[in-house]
Each structure stands twice: as C-alpha cells, then as structure tokens.
PDB file of C-alpha atoms in Angstrom:
ATOM      1  CA  MET A   1      26.260  17.075 -17.951  1.00 41.00           C
ATOM      2  CA  LYS A   2      22.008  18.147 -16.991  1.00 39.00           C
ATOM      3  CA  LYS A   3      21.806  14.357 -16.166  1.00 40.00           C
ATOM      4  CA  LEU A   4      24.153  14.148 -14.571  1.00 34.00           C
ATOM      5  CA  ILE A   5      23.713  16.895 -12.494  1.00 37.00           C
ATOM      6  CA  TYR A   6      20.040  15.051 -11.409  1.00 38.00           C
ATOM      7  CA  ALA A   7      21.188  11.567 -11.002  1.00 38.00           C
ATOM      8  CA  MET A   8      23.520  12.826  -8.524  1.00 37.00           C
ATOM      9  CA  ALA A   9      20.664  15.849  -6.840  1.00 39.00           C
ATOM     10  CA  ILE A  10      18.033  12.821  -6.450  1.00 40.00           C
ATOM     11  CA  PRO A  11      19.835  10.608  -4.205  1.00 38.00           C
ATOM     12  CA  VAL A  12      21.243  14.222  -1.362  1.00 35.00           C
ATOM     13  CA  ILE A  13      17.835  15.022  -1.785  1.00 39.00           C
ATOM     14  CA  ALA A  14      16.734  11.543  -0.784  1.00 41.00           C
ATOM     15  CA  PHE A  15      18.939  10.797   1.452  1.00 37.00           C
ATOM     16  CA  SER A  16      18.490  14.557   3.457  1.00 39.00           C
ATOM     17  CA  MET A  17      15.190  14.339   3.475  1.00 41.00           C
ATOM     18  CA  GLN A  18      15.268  10.297   4.825  1.00 41.00           C
ATOM     19  CA  ALA A  19      18.328  12.414   7.736  1.00 40.00           C
ATOM     20  CA  CYS A  20      15.315  14.809   7.858  1.00 42.00           C
ATOM     21  CA  SER A  21      12.528  13.367   8.900  1.00 39.00           C
ATOM     22  CA  GLY A  22      12.795  11.332  12.891  1.00 39.00           C
ATOM     23  CA  ASN A  23       9.612  11.403  12.567  1.00 41.00           C
ATOM     24  CA  LYS A  24       7.645  10.674   9.606  1.00 54.00           C
ATOM     25  CA  ASP A  25       7.263   7.213   8.507  1.00 65.00           C
ATOM     26  CA  ALA A  26       7.310   5.217   5.263  1.00 65.00           C
ATOM     27  CA  LYS A  27       4.707   6.318   2.986  1.00 61.00           C
ATOM     28  CA  GLU A  28       5.748  10.408   4.650  1.00 69.00           C
ATOM     29  CA  THR A  29       8.730  10.596   3.469  1.00 60.00           C
ATOM     30  CA  ALA A  30       8.441   8.003  -0.308  1.00 58.00           C
ATOM     31  CA  ASP A  31       5.709  11.122  -0.610  1.00 54.00           C
ATOM     32  CA  SER A  32       8.222  14.123   0.153  1.00 56.00           C
ATOM     33  CA  LEU A  33      10.898  12.166  -2.287  1.00 57.00           C
ATOM     34  CA  ASN A  34       8.280  12.281  -5.005  1.00 56.00           C
ATOM     35  CA  MET A  35       7.376  15.735  -4.617  1.00 56.00           C
ATOM     36  CA  ALA A  36      11.054  16.805  -4.972  1.00 51.00           C
ATOM     37  CA  LYS A  37      10.903  15.835  -8.063  1.00 53.00           C
ATOM     38  CA  ASP A  38      10.424  17.584 -11.697  1.00 50.00           C
ATOM     39  CA  THR A  39       7.498  16.220 -12.904  1.00 50.00           C
ATOM     40  CA  THR A  40       7.902  15.704 -16.526  1.00 49.00           C
ATOM     41  CA  THR A  41       7.598  12.983 -18.334  1.00 49.00           C
ATOM     42  CA  ASN A  42      11.168  12.640 -19.698  1.00 47.00           C
ATOM     43  CA  VAL A  43      13.133  10.894 -16.717  1.00 48.00           C
ATOM     44  CA  ALA A  44      15.494   9.794 -19.356  1.00 54.00           C
ATOM     45  CA  GLU A  45      16.792  13.745 -19.033  1.00 50.00           C
ATOM     46  CA  THR A  46      15.482  15.180 -15.600  1.00 43.00           C
ATOM     47  CA  GLY A  47      15.302  12.268 -13.229  1.00 55.00           C
ATOM     48  CA  GLY A  48      11.025  12.942 -12.747  1.00 58.00           C
ATOM     49  CA  ILE A  49       8.928  11.122 -11.438  1.00 57.00           C
ATOM     50  CA  ALA A  50       6.313  10.784 -15.052  1.00 63.00           C
ATOM     51  CA  VAL A  51       2.267  11.367 -13.037  1.00 70.00           C
ATOM     52  CA  ALA A  52       1.206  14.058 -10.991  1.00 77.00           C
ATOM     53  CA  GLU A  53       1.468  14.538  -7.266  1.00 81.00           C
ATOM     54  CA  GLU A  54      -2.462  12.809  -6.861  1.00 87.00           C
ATOM     55  CA  ASP A  55      -1.203  10.183  -8.513  1.00 88.00           C
ATOM     56  CA  SER A  56       1.831   9.417  -7.035  1.00 87.00           C
ATOM     57  CA  LYS A  57       0.069   9.593  -3.460  1.00 90.00           C
ATOM     58  CA  PHE A  58      -2.481   7.151  -4.818  1.00 93.00           C
ATOM     59  CA  ALA A  59      -0.076   4.727  -5.719  1.00 91.00           C
ATOM     60  CA  THR A  60       2.412   4.959  -1.745  1.00 91.00           C
ATOM     61  CA  THR A  61      -0.724   4.565  -0.221  1.00 93.00           C
ATOM     62  CA  ALA A  62      -1.554   1.627  -1.976  1.00 94.00           C
ATOM     63  CA  ALA A  63       2.050   0.193  -1.298  1.00 94.00           C
ATOM     64  CA  ALA A  64       1.927   0.768   1.713  1.00 93.00           C
ATOM     65  CA  GLY A  65      -1.707  -0.499   2.541  1.00 93.00           C
ATOM     66  CA  GLY A  66      -0.804  -3.733   0.323  1.00 94.00           C
ATOM     67  CA  MET A  67       2.575  -4.263   2.754  1.00 93.00           C
ATOM     68  CA  ALA A  68       0.563  -3.874   5.480  1.00 94.00           C
ATOM     69  CA  GLU A  69      -1.676  -6.756   3.641  1.00 94.00           C
ATOM     70  CA  VAL A  70       0.757  -9.388   4.041  1.00 95.00           C
ATOM     71  CA  GLU A  71       2.565  -8.464   7.056  1.00 95.00           C
ATOM     72  CA  MET A  72      -1.192  -9.169   9.157  1.00 96.00           C
ATOM     73  CA  GLY A  73      -1.248 -11.700   6.738  1.00 96.00           C
ATOM     74  CA  LYS A  74       1.461 -13.801   7.683  1.00 96.00           C
ATOM     75  CA  MET A  75       0.987 -12.724  11.416  1.00 96.00           C
ATOM     76  CA  ALA A  76      -2.758 -14.656  11.197  1.00 96.00           C
ATOM     77  CA  LEU A  77      -1.242 -17.567   9.010  1.00 96.00           C
ATOM     78  CA  GLU A  78       0.808 -18.066  12.481  1.00 95.00           C
ATOM     79  CA  LYS A  79      -1.413 -17.167  15.611  1.00 95.00           C
ATOM     80  CA  SER A  80      -5.477 -18.129  13.969  1.00 94.00           C
ATOM     81  CA  THR A  81      -6.230 -21.350  14.590  1.00 89.00           C
ATOM     82  CA  ASN A  82      -9.293 -20.645  12.764  1.00 95.00           C
ATOM     83  CA  ALA A  83      -9.722 -22.102   9.363  1.00 95.00           C
ATOM     84  CA  GLN A  84     -11.374 -19.585   7.313  1.00 96.00           C
ATOM     85  CA  VAL A  85      -9.243 -17.224   8.966  1.00 96.00           C
ATOM     86  CA  LYS A  86      -6.912 -18.880   7.934  1.00 96.00           C
ATOM     87  CA  GLU A  87      -7.498 -19.382   3.937  1.00 97.00           C
ATOM     88  CA  PHE A  88      -8.359 -15.520   3.837  1.00 96.00           C
ATOM     89  CA  ALA A  89      -4.826 -14.580   4.912  1.00 96.00           C
ATOM     90  CA  THR A  90      -3.619 -16.942   2.616  1.00 97.00           C
ATOM     91  CA  MET A  91      -5.139 -14.857   0.244  1.00 96.00           C
ATOM     92  CA  MET A  92      -3.820 -11.313   1.340  1.00 95.00           C
ATOM     93  CA  VAL A  93      -0.508 -13.037   1.029  1.00 96.00           C
ATOM     94  CA  GLU A  94      -0.849 -14.259  -1.798  1.00 96.00           C
ATOM     95  CA  ASP A  95      -2.800 -11.747  -4.008  1.00 95.00           C
ATOM     96  CA  HIS A  96      -1.828  -8.425  -2.091  1.00 93.00           C
ATOM     97  CA  GLY A  97       1.505 -10.052  -3.282  1.00 93.00           C
ATOM     98  CA  LYS A  98       1.319 -10.022  -6.221  1.00 95.00           C
ATOM     99  CA  ALA A  99      -0.925  -6.465  -6.669  1.00 95.00           C
ATOM    100  CA  ASN A 100       2.578  -5.365  -4.475  1.00 93.00           C
ATOM    101  CA  THR A 101       4.514  -6.572  -7.214  1.00 94.00           C
ATOM    102  CA  GLU A 102       2.677  -5.008 -10.043  1.00 95.00           C
ATOM    103  CA  LEU A 103       2.724  -1.400  -8.277  1.00 93.00           C
ATOM    104  CA  MET A 104       6.314  -1.567  -8.159  1.00 93.00           C
ATOM    105  CA  SER A 105       6.560  -2.943 -11.871  1.00 93.00           C
ATOM    106  CA  ILE A 106       4.718   0.707 -12.441  1.00 91.00           C
ATOM    107  CA  ALA A 107       6.069   3.360 -10.599  1.00 89.00           C
ATOM    108  CA  GLY A 108       9.606   1.811 -11.072  1.00 87.00           C
ATOM    109  CA  MET A 109       8.655   3.281 -14.650  1.00 86.00           C
ATOM    110  CA  LYS A 110       7.115   6.452 -13.593  1.00 84.00           C
ATOM    111  CA  ASN A 111       9.582   6.881 -10.905  1.00 83.00           C
ATOM    112  CA  ILE A 112       7.196   6.445  -8.411  1.00 85.00           C
ATOM    113  CA  THR A 113       9.484   5.921  -4.753  1.00 84.00           C
ATOM    114  CA  LEU A 114       7.272   3.717  -2.419  1.00 88.00           C
ATOM    115  CA  PRO A 115       7.812   3.434   0.880  1.00 89.00           C
ATOM    116  CA  THR A 116       9.558   0.262   1.810  1.00 88.00           C
ATOM    117  CA  THR A 117       8.100  -0.211   5.336  1.00 87.00           C
ATOM    118  CA  VAL A 118       4.189   0.558   6.945  1.00 87.00           C
ATOM    119  CA  ASP A 119       2.815   2.635   7.225  1.00 86.00           C
ATOM    120  CA  GLU A 120       2.638   4.187  10.993  1.00 89.00           C
ATOM    121  CA  ASP A 121      -1.622   3.503  11.039  1.00 89.00           C
ATOM    122  CA  HIS A 122      -0.677   0.102   9.791  1.00 90.00           C
ATOM    123  CA  GLN A 123       2.657  -0.267  11.850  1.00 91.00           C
ATOM    124  CA  LYS A 124      -0.134   0.706  14.886  1.00 93.00           C
ATOM    125  CA  LYS A 125      -2.487  -2.137  14.140  1.00 93.00           C
ATOM    126  CA  MET A 126       0.176  -5.148  13.786  1.00 93.00           C
ATOM    127  CA  ASP A 127       1.063  -3.279  16.746  1.00 94.00           C
ATOM    128  CA  ASP A 128      -1.507  -4.228  18.464  1.00 94.00           C
ATOM    129  CA  LEU A 129      -2.950  -7.329  16.505  1.00 94.00           C
ATOM    130  CA  SER A 130       0.529  -9.072  17.605  1.00 94.00           C
ATOM    131  CA  LYS A 131      -0.682  -8.471  21.761  1.00 95.00           C
ATOM    132  CA  LYS A 132      -3.889 -11.022  21.065  1.00 94.00           C
ATOM    133  CA  THR A 133      -4.336 -14.792  20.791  1.00 93.00           C
ATOM    134  CA  GLY A 134      -7.159 -17.004  19.819  1.00 93.00           C
ATOM    135  CA  ALA A 135     -10.759 -15.788  18.609  1.00 93.00           C
ATOM    136  CA  ASP A 136      -9.555 -12.133  20.128  1.00 95.00           C
ATOM    137  CA  PHE A 137      -6.744 -12.025  17.232  1.00 95.00           C
ATOM    138  CA  ASP A 138      -9.007 -13.409  14.849  1.00 96.00           C
ATOM    139  CA  LYS A 139     -11.944 -11.127  16.299  1.00 95.00           C
ATOM    140  CA  ALA A 140      -9.436  -7.629  15.889  1.00 95.00           C
ATOM    141  CA  TYR A 141      -7.561  -8.865  12.580  1.00 96.00           C
ATOM    142  CA  ALA A 142     -10.991  -9.643  11.403  1.00 96.00           C
ATOM    143  CA  SER A 143     -12.632  -6.665  12.147  1.00 95.00           C
ATOM    144  CA  ALA A 144      -8.816  -5.122  10.730  1.00 95.00           C
ATOM    145  CA  MET A 145      -9.900  -6.463   7.262  1.00 96.00           C
ATOM    146  CA  VAL A 146     -12.923  -5.086   6.876  1.00 96.00           C
ATOM    147  CA  ASP A 147     -11.705  -0.953   8.279  1.00 95.00           C
ATOM    148  CA  GLY A 148      -8.750  -1.279   5.472  1.00 94.00           C
ATOM    149  CA  HIS A 149     -10.735  -3.406   2.474  1.00 96.00           C
ATOM    150  CA  LYS A 150     -12.535  -0.098   2.896  1.00 96.00           C
ATOM    151  CA  SER A 151     -10.407   2.418   2.704  1.00 95.00           C
ATOM    152  CA  THR A 152      -8.200   0.143  -0.637  1.00 95.00           C
ATOM    153  CA  LEU A 153     -12.037  -0.513  -2.452  1.00 96.00           C
ATOM    154  CA  ASP A 154     -12.455   3.948  -2.444  1.00 96.00           C
ATOM    155  CA  LEU A 155      -8.776   4.228  -3.059  1.00 95.00           C
ATOM    156  CA  MET A 156      -8.928   2.097  -5.817  1.00 96.00           C
ATOM    157  CA  GLU A 157     -12.144   3.063  -7.130  1.00 96.00           C
ATOM    158  CA  ASP A 158     -10.883   6.484  -7.689  1.00 96.00           C
ATOM    159  CA  GLU A 159      -8.329   6.378  -8.601  1.00 95.00           C
ATOM    160  CA  ALA A 160      -9.434   4.689 -11.288  1.00 95.00           C
ATOM    161  CA  LYS A 161     -12.047   6.717 -12.195  1.00 96.00           C
ATOM    162  CA  ASP A 162     -10.209  10.018 -11.301  1.00 94.00           C
ATOM    163  CA  GLY A 163      -6.987   9.252 -11.462  1.00 92.00           C
ATOM    164  CA  LYS A 164      -4.613  10.825 -14.550  1.00 91.00           C
ATOM    165  CA  ASP A 165      -1.815   8.370 -15.538  1.00 90.00           C
ATOM    166  CA  ALA A 166      -2.778   5.305 -17.284  1.00 91.00           C
ATOM    167  CA  ASP A 167      -1.243   2.771 -15.875  1.00 91.00           C
ATOM    168  CA  LEU A 168      -2.272   3.668 -12.457  1.00 93.00           C
ATOM    169  CA  LYS A 169      -5.695   4.165 -13.936  1.00 94.00           C
ATOM    170  CA  ALA A 170      -5.662   0.527 -15.227  1.00 95.00           C
ATOM    171  CA  PHE A 171      -3.458  -1.176 -11.946  1.00 95.00           C
ATOM    172  CA  ALA A 172      -6.981   0.530 -10.168  1.00 96.00           C
ATOM    173  CA  SER A 173      -8.729  -0.210 -12.110  1.00 97.00           C
ATOM    174  CA  LYS A 174      -7.858  -3.731 -12.336  1.00 96.00           C
ATOM    175  CA  THR A 175      -7.625  -4.132  -8.540  1.00 96.00           C
ATOM    176  CA  ALA A 176     -10.683  -3.258  -6.899  1.00 96.00           C
ATOM    177  CA  PRO A 177     -12.704  -5.564  -8.019  1.00 97.00           C
ATOM    178  CA  ILE A 178     -11.129  -8.217  -5.977  1.00 96.00           C
ATOM    179  CA  VAL A 179     -10.625  -5.789  -2.832  1.00 96.00           C
ATOM    180  CA  LYS A 180     -14.089  -5.810  -3.375  1.00 97.00           C
ATOM    181  CA  ALA A 181     -14.150  -9.472  -2.950  1.00 96.00           C
ATOM    182  CA  HIS A 182     -12.152  -9.472  -0.443  1.00 96.00           C
ATOM    183  CA  LEU A 183     -14.173  -6.998   1.520  1.00 96.00           C
ATOM    184  CA  ASP A 184     -17.291  -9.521   0.853  1.00 97.00           C
ATOM    185  CA  LYS A 185     -15.440 -12.601   2.036  1.00 96.00           C
ATOM    186  CA  ILE A 186     -13.995 -10.451   5.481  1.00 96.00           C
ATOM    187  CA  GLU A 187     -17.243  -9.634   6.319  1.00 96.00           C
ATOM    188  CA  MET A 188     -18.991 -12.795   5.608  1.00 96.00           C
ATOM    189  CA  ILE A 189     -15.731 -14.290   8.199  1.00 95.00           C
ATOM    190  CA  LYS A 190     -15.645 -11.551  10.978  1.00 95.00           C
ATOM    191  CA  LYS A 191     -20.001 -12.266  11.183  1.00 95.00           C
ATOM    192  CA  SER A 192     -19.772 -16.212  11.453  1.00 94.00           C
ATOM    193  CA  LEU A 193     -16.982 -14.822  14.750  1.00 90.00           C
ATOM    194  CA  LYS A 194     -19.288 -12.976  16.945  1.00 74.00           C
TER     195      LYS A 194
END
C-alpha cells in the first residue's frame, strides 16, 4: 500500500509542479521535482531520490549544459564553414552525447529527474547564435564554447572533489579531463578566428 501511495504521489507532484512552473525553465523544474522526492537510498520502498540535494543539482546542471553543447554543436555543423569549428562541433555532439547518455543512466539508477530541454540561459545563447552567420557565427560560437567549458570544468571539478554520491563523483572525475581538453582546443580555435 505504501508503495502504491508513493507511486501515485510522484506523478501528481511532478504534474502539479510543472503546471505551476509557467515561469520556470526545465532545469529549475527538474530541481524542484528532485527536492520533492524523499531523500533515501531505499528507492524501491519510497520512490525517493537516492542522492543528496547538491548531487542532484549537479546532475541537472550537467544535463542542461550537456544538452546545450550537443544542440549548439549541431547548429555549428549546419551554419559554420570553418573546418576547425566543424571538427570541434562534431566532437561536441559525440563526446557530450556520450556523457549525456551516461549521466541519464546514473540519474535513472538514483531516481534523479533530469531536465528534458535546455534551460533558459542556454536557450538564449542558442537563439542569439542562430541569428549569426559566417565569421560572426564562428566567433560567437567559439566564445560561447569557451565560457560554457570553463563553467562546466568548474562544475565537474567541484563534484569530483566534494560530491557525496560515488557514481556521480566518478562521472565528474572521468568527465573533467575531457572537458579540459575541449576547453584547450576551443581556446586555440578562438584565437585563430581573430
């Protein structure tokens, strides 16, 4: 009976929070849903989340950023004529796509709700990028990638150092050097575009 109540409560909470979140973006909605879950490792009994709030926020932030990297990479593949930018964009789609899949798998095991679309900040960047063409697009894309990878590297390093959940901590530790390599590469590309 207890399982049935929890099983019914989670969708009701999720639906009502999404309905009330007209001004919230996808990441904020996911964070709200995760906060509403019972924090316990006994997920089978409670339908609850199996990680600390900081770890679930890391997961939602990483997921939103990862989705944005893939989407902006796809945009760059369509809009850019620069071979270096296209090569980097291909790497974004592949590497962040793999990381997103791995993070979704971990989140599924931990009952963490991840955003299903990019957050408002990333959407704004994507909208701004979509209006640019040629060299202006390449420069704006490179700048967005430098900024994004700096914040993502900080996020991964913080989780690798301070995270409570072993699986998310391991994910962050494994992902940080890849993000650092991306950052180094896009900084070189950005300099070459001047």
